[in-house]
Amino acid sequence: MKDEDIICLFFQRNEDAIFQTQKKYGSYCFVVANTILRNQENSEECLNDTWLETWNAIPPQKPNALKLFVAKITRNLALDKYRKQHALKRGRGEIPLILDELQEKANFTFEVARCNSKNKKNMAWMQTLLSIEN
């Protein structure tokens, strides 16, 4: 099927457009994704996202070259996935430790505030008792 016909299917919101695009450019897009991700499962997931993204992009966009259009979407999705996978490594696992420390400090601060609140109530109660006795 020609690219123009596939694009017409997209504009008609015919789901066969996804099937035809996948049939024609699926292996090419897989190579694009797998070159970046180096993982078959992640590359296949990226392809599924590519078809959804293409469905959402056409219309309103009308690509001149469908192959390049889906390849660009695939590349961008694969790069996003690659960045997300490697972002954790930059923190070297210290981020969860820092968050735990912050949680401990927040709990401690809350406990101190609660104790201060109790002390103020006790002081007010004692002052009330003292004023009654006088």
XYZ file of C-alpha atoms in Angstrom:
134
model
C 0.000 0.000 0.000
C 1.273 3.483 -0.848
C 2.079 6.039 1.828
C -0.606 8.393 0.500
C -3.228 5.672 0.904
C -2.089 4.938 4.456
C -2.212 8.642 5.321
C -5.754 8.801 3.901
C -6.693 5.927 6.217
C -5.335 7.925 9.157
C -7.405 10.931 8.118
C -10.475 8.691 7.867
C -9.615 7.428 11.396
C -9.533 3.898 10.010
C -7.610 1.606 12.374
C -6.275 -0.295 9.376
C -3.869 2.642 8.987
C -1.948 1.439 12.038
C -1.831 -2.119 10.728
C -0.614 -1.000 7.293
C 2.010 1.327 8.791
C 3.237 -1.413 11.087
C 3.327 -3.883 8.208
C 5.272 -1.524 5.957
C 7.630 0.194 8.430
C 7.556 -1.970 11.565
C 10.900 -3.670 10.997
C 12.568 -0.380 10.038
C 11.258 1.348 13.160
C 12.312 -1.615 15.286
C 15.891 -1.197 14.044
C 15.741 2.521 14.880
C 14.515 1.807 18.424
C 16.806 -1.149 19.028
C 19.876 0.789 17.870
C 19.224 3.224 20.721
C 17.813 0.932 23.412
C 19.716 -2.308 22.740
C 16.876 -4.305 24.271
C 14.235 -6.203 22.314
C 11.463 -5.857 24.891
C 11.977 -2.103 25.302
C 12.207 -1.675 21.534
C 8.906 -3.501 21.009
C 7.281 -1.352 23.690
C 8.649 1.708 21.922
C 7.084 0.500 18.654
C 3.674 0.179 20.301
C 4.040 3.729 21.571
C 5.073 4.805 18.063
C 1.842 3.532 16.520
C -0.239 5.308 19.163
C 1.747 8.520 18.759
C 1.362 8.308 14.972
C -2.386 7.765 15.345
C -2.608 10.879 17.538
C -0.409 12.977 15.228
C -2.197 12.231 11.929
C -4.404 14.256 11.618
C -3.791 17.181 12.041
C -0.311 16.668 10.605
C 0.029 15.369 7.075
C 3.541 13.988 6.594
C 5.247 14.155 3.219
C 7.272 11.012 3.903
C 5.522 8.537 6.203
C 8.667 6.446 6.696
C 10.630 9.427 8.003
C 7.670 10.589 10.070
C 7.292 7.303 11.975
C 11.080 6.900 12.218
C 11.345 10.314 13.888
C 8.590 9.444 16.351
C 10.291 6.122 17.095
C 13.667 7.778 17.580
C 12.271 10.416 19.936
C 10.388 7.848 22.005
C 13.449 5.587 22.180
C 15.653 8.493 23.265
C 13.134 9.455 25.957
C 13.051 5.875 27.227
C 16.865 5.686 27.147
C 17.180 8.909 29.157
C 14.670 7.699 31.746
C 16.502 4.400 32.148
C 19.860 6.086 32.624
C 18.671 8.998 34.770
C 18.617 6.804 37.890
C 22.253 5.881 37.360
C 23.331 9.515 37.595
C 22.172 9.670 41.216
C 23.987 6.371 41.897
C 21.104 5.226 44.054
C 21.592 8.043 46.572
C 18.267 9.720 45.879
C 16.182 7.151 47.834
C 18.642 7.474 50.734
C 18.296 11.262 50.715
C 14.514 10.976 50.612
C 14.591 8.584 53.588
C 16.720 11.058 55.548
C 14.312 13.864 54.702
C 11.394 11.724 55.857
C 13.157 11.009 59.176
C 13.822 14.720 59.695
C 10.227 15.567 58.818
C 8.963 12.969 61.310
C 11.305 14.354 63.988
C 10.181 17.919 63.284
C 6.544 16.855 63.506
C 7.208 15.080 66.815
C 8.939 18.160 68.282
C 6.037 20.362 67.190
C 3.556 17.929 68.742
C 5.480 17.918 72.043
C 5.653 21.714 72.040
C 1.919 21.848 71.482
C 1.329 19.486 74.430
C 3.671 21.537 76.627
C 1.786 24.732 75.792
C -1.520 23.050 76.674
C -0.060 21.785 79.969
C 1.306 25.247 80.797
C -2.082 26.826 80.095
C -3.782 24.206 82.267
C -1.332 24.832 85.142
C -1.839 28.586 84.879
C -5.595 28.039 85.034
C -5.191 25.937 88.187
C -2.937 28.523 89.793
C -5.371 31.343 89.039
C -8.266 29.341 90.544
C -6.310 28.731 93.756
C -5.549 32.444 94.195
